[in-house]
Coordinates of C-alpha atoms in Angstrom, one line a residue:
M72 CA 1.5 -9.4 -31.0
A73 CA -2.2 -9.5 -32.0
V74 CA -3.0 -12.3 -29.5
D75 CA -1.1 -10.5 -26.8
Y76 CA -3.0 -7.2 -27.5
T77 CA -6.3 -9.1 -27.3
V78 CA -5.4 -10.5 -23.9
I79 CA -4.5 -7.0 -22.6
V80 CA -7.6 -5.4 -24.0
V81 CA -10.0 -8.0 -22.6
Y82 CA -8.3 -7.6 -19.2
L83 CA -8.7 -3.8 -19.3
V84 CA -12.4 -4.0 -20.4
G85 CA -13.0 -6.5 -17.7
M86 CA -11.7 -4.0 -15.1
L87 CA -14.1 -1.3 -16.3
A88 CA -17.0 -3.8 -16.3
M89 CA -16.3 -4.7 -12.6
G90 CA -16.2 -1.0 -11.8
W91 CA -19.7 -0.7 -13.2
W92 CA -20.9 -3.8 -11.3
G93 CA -19.4 -2.5 -8.1
M94 CA -21.3 0.8 -8.5
R95 CA -24.5 -1.1 -8.1
R96 CA -23.4 -2.5 -4.7
A97 CA -21.8 0.6 -3.1
K98 CA -24.9 2.3 -1.7
S99 CA -23.6 3.5 1.7
K100 CA -20.4 5.0 3.0
S101 CA -19.4 1.7 4.6
E102 CA -20.0 -0.2 1.3
F103 CA -18.1 2.4 -0.7
L104 CA -15.1 2.9 1.5
V105 CA -14.6 -0.6 3.2
A106 CA -16.8 -3.0 1.1
G107 CA -19.4 -3.1 4.0
R108 CA -16.8 -4.8 6.2
R109 CA -18.0 -8.1 4.8
L110 CA -15.0 -9.8 3.1
G111 CA -14.4 -13.4 4.0
P112 CA -11.0 -15.1 4.3
A113 CA -10.4 -16.0 0.6
M114 CA -11.3 -12.7 -0.9
Y115 CA -9.6 -10.8 1.9
S116 CA -6.3 -12.7 1.4
G117 CA -6.4 -12.2 -2.3
T118 CA -7.1 -8.5 -2.2
M119 CA -4.6 -7.8 0.6
A120 CA -1.8 -9.6 -1.4
A121 CA -2.8 -7.7 -4.5
I122 CA -2.5 -4.3 -2.9
V123 CA 0.9 -4.8 -1.3
L124 CA 2.5 -6.4 -4.4
G125 CA 2.6 -3.6 -6.9
G126 CA 4.8 -2.4 -9.7
A127 CA 7.7 -1.9 -7.3
S128 CA 7.4 -5.5 -6.1
T129 CA 7.1 -7.0 -9.6
I130 CA 9.2 -4.9 -11.9
G131 CA 11.4 -3.5 -9.1
G132 CA 11.8 -6.9 -7.4
V133 CA 12.9 -8.5 -10.7
G134 CA 15.3 -5.6 -11.1
L135 CA 16.9 -6.1 -7.7
G136 CA 17.3 -9.8 -8.5
Y137 CA 19.0 -8.8 -11.8
K138 CA 21.4 -6.5 -9.8
Y139 CA 22.1 -8.5 -6.6
G140 CA 20.8 -12.0 -7.2
L141 CA 18.8 -13.9 -4.6
S142 CA 19.3 -11.3 -2.0
G143 CA 17.4 -8.9 -4.2
A144 CA 14.3 -10.6 -2.7
W145 CA 14.8 -8.6 0.6
M146 CA 12.7 -5.5 -0.4
V147 CA 9.6 -7.5 -1.2
F148 CA 10.4 -10.0 1.6
T149 CA 10.3 -7.2 4.2
I150 CA 6.9 -6.1 2.8
G151 CA 5.7 -9.6 3.5
L152 CA 7.2 -9.6 7.0
G153 CA 5.4 -6.3 7.7
L154 CA 2.1 -7.8 6.5
L155 CA 2.6 -10.8 8.7
A156 CA 3.4 -8.7 11.8
L157 CA 0.3 -6.5 11.1
S158 CA -1.9 -9.5 10.7
V159 CA -0.7 -11.5 13.7
F160 CA -0.2 -8.8 16.3
F161 CA -2.5 -5.8 15.3
S162 CA -5.1 -6.6 12.7
A163 CA -7.7 -8.1 15.0
R164 CA -7.7 -5.0 17.2
I165 CA -7.7 -2.7 14.2
A166 CA -10.7 -4.4 12.6
R167 CA -12.7 -4.2 15.9
L168 CA -12.2 -0.4 16.0
K169 CA -14.7 0.0 13.1
V170 CA -13.1 3.2 11.9
Y171 CA -12.4 4.4 8.3
T172 CA -8.9 6.0 8.6
V173 CA -5.8 5.9 10.7
S174 CA -6.4 9.4 11.8
E175 CA -9.8 8.5 13.2
M176 CA -8.0 5.8 15.3
L177 CA -5.7 8.4 16.6
D178 CA -8.6 10.7 17.6
L179 CA -10.4 7.8 19.3
R180 CA -7.3 6.7 21.2
Y181 CA -6.1 10.2 22.3
G182 CA -9.4 12.0 22.7
G183 CA -8.2 15.0 20.8
R184 CA -7.9 16.3 17.3
A185 CA -4.6 14.8 16.2
G186 CA -6.3 13.8 13.0
V187 CA -5.8 16.8 10.8
I188 CA -2.0 16.9 11.1
S189 CA -1.6 13.1 10.9
G190 CA -4.1 13.2 8.0
V191 CA -1.9 15.6 6.0
V192 CA 1.1 13.3 6.4
M193 CA -0.9 10.2 5.5
W194 CA -2.4 12.0 2.5
A195 CA 1.0 13.0 1.2
Y196 CA 2.2 9.3 1.5
T197 CA -0.9 7.8 -0.2
L198 CA -0.8 10.4 -3.0
M199 CA 2.9 9.7 -3.8
L200 CA 2.2 6.0 -3.6
A201 CA -0.6 6.3 -6.2
V202 CA 1.7 8.6 -8.3
T203 CA 4.6 6.1 -8.4
S204 CA 2.2 3.2 -9.3
T205 CA 0.7 5.3 -12.1
I206 CA 4.1 6.1 -13.6
A207 CA 4.7 2.4 -13.8
Y208 CA 2.0 2.2 -16.5
A209 CA 4.4 4.0 -18.9
T210 CA 6.9 1.1 -18.7
I211 CA 4.3 -1.6 -19.4
F212 CA 2.4 0.2 -22.2
D213 CA 5.8 1.1 -23.8
V214 CA 6.6 -2.6 -24.1
L215 CA 3.1 -3.4 -25.3
F216 CA 2.3 -0.6 -27.8
D217 CA 5.5 1.6 -28.0
M218 CA 3.3 4.3 -26.5
N219 CA 4.3 7.9 -25.6
R220 CA 4.9 8.1 -21.8
T221 CA 2.3 10.8 -21.1
L222 CA -0.4 9.0 -23.2
A223 CA 0.4 5.8 -21.3
I224 CA 0.0 7.4 -17.9
I225 CA -3.3 9.0 -19.0
L226 CA -4.7 5.7 -20.4
G227 CA -3.7 3.5 -17.5
G228 CA -4.6 6.2 -14.9
S229 CA -8.0 6.8 -16.5
I230 CA -9.0 3.2 -16.3
V231 CA -8.0 3.0 -12.6
V232 CA -9.7 6.3 -11.7
A233 CA -12.9 5.2 -13.6
Y234 CA -13.5 1.8 -11.9
S235 CA -12.4 3.2 -8.5
T236 CA -14.7 6.2 -8.8
L237 CA -17.7 4.1 -9.9
G238 CA -17.8 1.4 -7.3
G239 CA -15.3 2.4 -4.6
M240 CA -13.9 -0.4 -2.5
W241 CA -16.3 -3.0 -3.9
S242 CA -15.0 -2.4 -7.5
I243 CA -11.4 -2.3 -6.2
T244 CA -11.9 -5.6 -4.3
L245 CA -13.4 -7.4 -7.3
T246 CA -10.6 -6.1 -9.6
D247 CA -8.0 -7.0 -7.1
M248 CA -9.2 -10.6 -6.9
V249 CA -8.9 -10.9 -10.6
Q250 CA -5.5 -9.2 -10.5
F251 CA -4.3 -11.6 -7.8
V252 CA -5.2 -14.6 -9.9
V253 CA -3.6 -13.1 -13.0
K254 CA -0.4 -12.3 -11.1
T255 CA -0.2 -15.8 -9.6
I256 CA -0.6 -17.4 -13.0
G257 CA 1.5 -15.0 -14.9
V258 CA 4.4 -14.5 -12.6
L259 CA 4.6 -17.6 -10.4
L260 CA 3.3 -20.3 -12.6
L261 CA 4.5 -19.1 -16.0
L262 CA 7.3 -16.6 -16.0
L263 CA 9.3 -18.1 -13.1
P264 CA 9.7 -21.7 -14.5
I265 CA 10.2 -20.4 -18.1
A266 CA 12.9 -17.9 -17.0
V267 CA 14.8 -20.6 -15.1
V268 CA 14.6 -23.1 -17.9
K269 CA 15.7 -20.5 -20.5
A270 CA 18.7 -19.6 -18.3
G271 CA 19.7 -23.3 -18.3
G272 CA 18.5 -24.2 -14.8
F273 CA 20.1 -23.3 -11.4
S274 CA 23.3 -25.2 -12.1
E275 CA 24.0 -23.1 -15.3
M276 CA 23.0 -19.9 -13.4
K277 CA 25.5 -20.7 -10.6
A278 CA 28.2 -21.4 -13.2
K279 CA 27.8 -18.2 -15.1
L280 CA 27.2 -15.7 -12.2
P281 CA 29.4 -14.6 -9.3
T282 CA 28.9 -16.4 -6.0
S283 CA 27.6 -13.2 -4.4
Y284 CA 24.4 -13.7 -6.5
F285 CA 23.5 -16.7 -4.4
D286 CA 24.4 -15.2 -1.0
P287 CA 21.2 -14.5 1.0
L288 CA 22.8 -11.4 2.5
G289 CA 24.6 -10.2 -0.6
I290 CA 22.7 -7.0 -0.8
G291 CA 24.2 -5.8 2.5
G292 CA 23.1 -5.8 6.1
E293 CA 22.5 -2.0 6.2
T294 CA 20.3 -2.1 3.2
I295 CA 18.3 -5.0 4.7
F296 CA 17.9 -3.0 7.9
T297 CA 16.7 0.0 6.1
Y298 CA 14.1 -2.1 4.1
V299 CA 12.8 -3.4 7.5
L300 CA 12.6 0.0 8.9
I301 CA 10.8 1.5 5.9
Y302 CA 8.7 -1.3 4.4
T303 CA 8.1 -3.6 7.4
F304 CA 7.1 -0.8 9.7
G305 CA 5.4 1.0 6.8
M306 CA 3.1 -1.9 6.3
L307 CA 2.0 -1.6 10.0
I308 CA 0.7 2.0 9.6
G309 CA -0.2 2.8 6.0
Q310 CA -3.8 4.0 5.4
D311 CA -3.9 1.9 2.2
I312 CA -3.2 -1.2 4.2
W313 CA -5.4 -0.4 7.2
Q314 CA -8.3 0.4 4.8
R315 CA -8.1 -3.2 3.6
V316 CA -8.0 -4.5 7.2
F317 CA -11.3 -2.6 7.7
T318 CA -12.9 -4.6 5.0
A319 CA -12.6 -7.9 6.9
R320 CA -15.7 -9.6 8.1
D321 CA -14.4 -10.2 11.6
D322 CA -11.1 -10.1 13.5
R323 CA -10.4 -13.8 12.8
T324 CA -10.6 -13.1 9.0
A325 CA -8.2 -10.1 9.4
K326 CA -5.7 -12.2 11.3
W327 CA -5.6 -15.4 9.4
G328 CA -6.4 -14.0 6.0
G329 CA -3.6 -11.5 6.4
T330 CA -1.2 -14.2 7.5
V331 CA -1.9 -16.1 4.3
A332 CA -1.4 -12.9 2.2
G333 CA 1.9 -12.2 4.0
T334 CA 3.2 -15.7 3.4
Y335 CA 2.2 -15.3 -0.3
C336 CA 4.3 -12.1 -0.4
L337 CA 7.4 -14.0 0.9
V338 CA 7.0 -16.6 -2.0
Y339 CA 6.5 -13.7 -4.5
A340 CA 9.7 -12.0 -3.2
V341 CA 11.8 -15.1 -3.9
A342 CA 10.2 -15.7 -7.3
G343 CA 11.0 -12.1 -8.4
A344 CA 14.6 -12.4 -7.3
V345 CA 15.0 -15.8 -9.1
I346 CA 13.5 -14.3 -12.3
G347 CA 15.9 -11.4 -12.1
T348 CA 18.9 -13.7 -11.6
A349 CA 17.8 -15.7 -14.7
A350 CA 17.6 -12.5 -16.7
K351 CA 21.1 -11.6 -15.7
V352 CA 22.3 -14.8 -17.3
L353 CA 20.3 -14.2 -20.4
Y354 CA 21.0 -10.4 -20.7
P355 CA 24.1 -9.5 -18.8
K356 CA 24.5 -6.0 -20.4
L357 CA 21.1 -4.3 -19.8
S358 CA 21.4 -0.6 -19.3
S359 CA 19.0 -0.6 -16.3
P360 CA 18.1 -3.4 -13.9
D361 CA 14.5 -2.3 -14.1
D362 CA 14.4 -3.3 -17.8
A363 CA 15.0 -6.9 -16.9
F364 CA 11.3 -7.8 -16.4
A365 CA 10.1 -6.3 -19.7
T366 CA 13.0 -7.7 -21.6
I367 CA 12.7 -11.3 -20.5
V368 CA 8.9 -11.2 -21.1
K369 CA 9.2 -9.6 -24.5
D370 CA 12.0 -11.9 -25.8
E371 CA 11.6 -15.3 -24.1
L372 CA 7.8 -15.9 -23.7
P373 CA 5.6 -17.4 -26.4
I374 CA 2.7 -15.6 -27.9
G375 CA -0.3 -15.4 -25.6
V376 CA 1.7 -16.2 -22.6
R377 CA 3.6 -13.0 -23.1
G378 CA 0.2 -11.1 -23.1
L379 CA -0.9 -12.8 -19.9
V380 CA 2.4 -12.0 -18.1
L381 CA 2.3 -8.4 -19.2
A382 CA -1.3 -8.3 -17.9
A383 CA 0.0 -9.7 -14.6
A384 CA 2.5 -6.8 -14.4
L385 CA -0.4 -4.4 -15.3
A386 CA -2.5 -6.1 -12.6
A387 CA 0.3 -5.5 -10.0
V388 CA 0.5 -1.8 -10.8
M389 CA -3.3 -1.3 -11.0
S390 CA -4.0 -3.0 -7.7
T391 CA -1.5 -0.9 -5.7
S392 CA -2.6 2.3 -7.6
S393 CA -6.3 1.8 -7.0
G394 CA -5.7 1.0 -3.3
A395 CA -3.6 4.0 -2.8
L396 CA -6.1 6.2 -4.7
I397 CA -9.1 5.3 -2.5
A398 CA -6.9 5.7 0.6
C399 CA -5.8 9.1 -0.5
A400 CA -9.3 10.2 -1.3
T401 CA -10.7 8.9 2.0
V402 CA -8.0 10.7 4.0
A403 CA -8.5 13.9 2.0
N404 CA -12.3 13.9 2.5
N405 CA -12.7 12.5 6.0
D406 CA -9.6 13.6 7.8
I407 CA -8.8 17.0 6.1
W408 CA -11.6 18.5 4.2
S409 CA -14.5 17.5 6.4
R410 CA -12.7 18.6 9.6
L411 CA -11.4 21.9 8.3
R412 CA -14.8 22.8 6.8
G413 CA -16.8 21.5 9.8
L414 CA -18.8 19.2 7.6
V415 CA -18.8 16.2 10.0
R416 CA -22.3 16.2 11.4
P417 CA -23.6 13.8 14.2
G418 CA -26.3 11.5 13.0
G419 CA -25.7 11.9 9.3
E420 CA -26.9 9.2 7.0
E421 CA -24.0 7.1 5.6
H422 CA -25.4 6.9 2.0
D423 CA -25.5 10.7 1.8
E424 CA -21.7 10.7 1.9
V425 CA -21.1 8.3 -1.1
K426 CA -21.4 11.1 -3.6
G427 CA -18.8 13.2 -1.8
N428 CA -16.3 10.3 -1.5
R429 CA -16.9 9.5 -5.1
A430 CA -16.1 13.1 -6.1
F431 CA -12.9 13.0 -4.0
I432 CA -11.7 9.9 -5.7
L433 CA -12.2 11.6 -9.1
I434 CA -10.4 14.8 -7.9
M435 CA -7.5 12.9 -6.3
G436 CA -7.3 10.6 -9.4
L437 CA -6.9 13.6 -11.7
A438 CA -4.3 15.1 -9.3
V439 CA -2.4 11.7 -9.4
I440 CA -2.4 11.6 -13.2
G441 CA -1.2 15.2 -13.5
T442 CA 1.5 14.7 -10.9
A443 CA 2.7 11.5 -12.5
I444 CA 3.0 13.3 -15.9
A445 CA 5.1 16.1 -14.3
L446 CA 7.3 13.9 -12.1
N447 CA 10.5 12.2 -13.2
N448 CA 12.3 10.6 -10.3
V449 CA 10.0 7.8 -8.9
V450 CA 12.4 6.4 -6.4
E451 CA 13.0 9.7 -4.7
A452 CA 9.2 10.5 -4.5
L453 CA 8.5 7.1 -3.0
T454 CA 11.4 7.5 -0.5
V455 CA 10.1 10.9 0.6
A456 CA 6.6 9.4 1.1
Y457 CA 7.8 6.4 3.2
N458 CA 10.3 8.5 5.2
L459 CA 7.5 10.9 6.2
L460 CA 5.1 8.0 7.0
V461 CA 7.5 6.1 9.2
G462 CA 9.3 9.1 10.7
G463 CA 6.1 11.0 11.5
L464 CA 3.4 8.4 12.2
L465 CA 4.9 5.1 13.3
V466 CA 5.5 6.2 16.9
P467 CA 2.1 7.8 17.8
I468 CA 0.2 4.9 16.1
L469 CA 2.1 2.0 17.7
G470 CA 2.4 4.0 20.9
G471 CA -1.4 4.5 21.0
L472 CA -1.9 0.7 20.6
L473 CA 0.8 -0.4 23.1
W474 CA 1.3 2.4 25.7
K475 CA -1.5 3.6 27.9
R476 CA 0.4 6.7 29.1
G477 CA 0.7 8.3 25.6
T478 CA -1.2 11.6 25.3
V479 CA -2.6 13.7 22.5
Q480 CA 0.1 16.3 23.1
G481 CA 2.8 13.6 22.9
A482 CA 1.2 12.3 19.6
L483 CA 1.1 15.7 18.0
A484 CA 4.7 16.5 19.1
S485 CA 5.8 13.1 17.7
V486 CA 4.2 13.8 14.3
I487 CA 5.6 17.3 14.0
V488 CA 9.1 16.6 15.4
G489 CA 9.5 13.4 13.4
G490 CA 8.2 14.9 10.2
L491 CA 10.3 18.0 10.4
A492 CA 13.4 16.0 11.4
V493 CA 13.0 13.7 8.4
I494 CA 12.5 16.7 6.0
A495 CA 15.6 18.5 7.4
L496 CA 17.7 15.4 7.4
M497 CA 16.8 14.6 3.8
A498 CA 17.8 18.1 2.8
G499 CA 21.2 17.6 4.6
Y500 CA 22.0 14.0 3.8
G501 CA 20.1 13.6 0.6
I502 CA 16.7 12.0 -0.2
L503 CA 18.0 8.5 -0.7
A504 CA 20.2 8.5 2.4
N505 CA 19.4 6.1 5.3
E506 CA 20.1 8.7 8.1
P507 CA 16.8 10.7 7.7
V508 CA 14.5 7.8 8.6
Y509 CA 16.9 6.5 11.4
Y510 CA 17.3 9.8 13.2
G511 CA 13.8 11.1 12.4
L512 CA 12.3 8.0 14.0
L513 CA 14.5 8.5 17.1
A514 CA 13.4 12.2 17.3
S515 CA 9.8 11.2 17.0
L516 CA 10.1 8.6 19.8
A517 CA 11.9 11.0 22.1
A518 CA 9.3 13.7 21.6
Y519 CA 6.4 11.3 22.1
V520 CA 7.8 9.9 25.4
A521 CA 9.0 13.2 26.8
V522 CA 5.8 15.2 26.0
S523 CA 3.5 12.4 27.1
L524 CA 5.2 12.1 30.5
A525 CA 5.2 15.9 30.9
T526 CA 1.5 16.3 30.2
K527 CA -1.7 15.2 31.9
P528 CA -2.6 11.5 31.3
T529 CA -5.4 10.9 28.8
D530 CA -8.9 11.2 30.4
E531 CA -10.1 7.9 31.7
K532 CA -13.4 8.3 29.9
V533 CA -11.6 8.5 26.6
L534 CA -9.6 5.4 27.5
A535 CA -12.8 3.6 28.5
V536 CA -14.3 4.2 25.1
W537 CA -11.0 3.1 23.5
R538 CA -11.0 -0.1 25.5
D539 CA -14.6 -0.9 24.6
R540 CA -13.9 -0.3 20.9
L541 CA -10.8 -2.6 21.0
A542 CA -13.0 -5.2 22.6
G543 CA -15.5 -4.9 19.8
K544 CA -18.3 -3.6 22.1
S545 CA -19.2 -0.5 20.1
P546 CA -20.5 -0.8 16.5
E547 CA -19.3 2.4 14.9
L548 CA -17.1 5.4 15.4
P549 CA -19.1 8.5 16.4
S550 CA -19.1 11.2 13.9
E551 CA -17.3 13.6 16.3
P552 CA -14.1 12.5 18.2
V553 CA -14.5 12.0 21.9
P554 CA -13.5 15.2 23.7
A555 CA -10.5 15.0 26.0
H556 CA -12.5 16.5 28.9
Q557 CA -16.3 16.3 29.4

């Protein structure tokens, strides 16, 4: 394993070195939080694909392939569909807004302070997303070094927190590009063909497995619908995804670069399912489907290649974790702390805020590591996060982009009613049930439409500023939200 260890150590040291290099570039708030809004198509596509394809997409995607066969691709496939929908229909408008957070977009659109409540919901989502990614380190380091779970979380989490704190989005962008390349080589170009060959090829796989393993809908229609509702719509509104859209050089880059990344996700989804199916042939009696990835890598790959593929899995986890971490810190600082403390001052210099955002990444990083150590059930935590995100924020965000008549009162009612409905339904039906997100989303929509129609339309001056921003006529979001009535 010495060669494999060397590959992993070189990779981890490289991540820290890029964090140090990124620190020298991140001299302003824009540079630190959104890489100066300067990413071109190639770098934008790679980093966007890296953040959405995390540990759940890699280790979990292979696990679903092990359990269900080719239809196990649907979870990651719906993530790709969500990224495609975001890129084609919304990303150009989002990029032109020149904001830093989803909550700032809501304030700009509705002309009122919807930001704090929506910020709390978004903060909870990004925190749990970072936590679940951090927990995944334990699985990988256990395979590599037979390491204690807590120590593995501290080691992996510390590296991500270090390079994210040092250089912000520039460091994360650079590391994500490396992680994208490592994932492509490790998973698509090495593990996929080797797994299929070791399993005897597709003809042998079909002969040894039930026909349901090759049914595209074998995982079940209701499961596929739930994946669409949670992951496809979740891609449309998550702060971690939007913050990457904000890094695009222009709206054309956001649209076409994101389309390339979304297409890559679809290919990655199928690859993971095929690898899992091959693992089922090779190891039919694994105690957990999520062990399929680590087992096939450990037992079937040659020295050196094994290290690279494990580095690819580590890359997948780190890219999602770092993206969620900076999103969590950005929301905590800009949407919650600064608003509650009244620290947002008109005309403030952007570079004065870098130190504060860096401190928040460090604080949120320590919170993520501590929560990851204390938490046991990753699936439930991630389900709660996505249910709150979709149930509470999908309607007011898409409503603001698509329906002129929506009001700030309707948006607030939608967030509160949808969020509370999801929480109550999870308590009644169970966290992993499908009903909470179904009925919570309907409750959120009903509250949004009813309250918006019952209240005074949004001030025309607010809508004029919103239209100008959507058209790209205004360079930056003002430090204070536009008041509803002037």
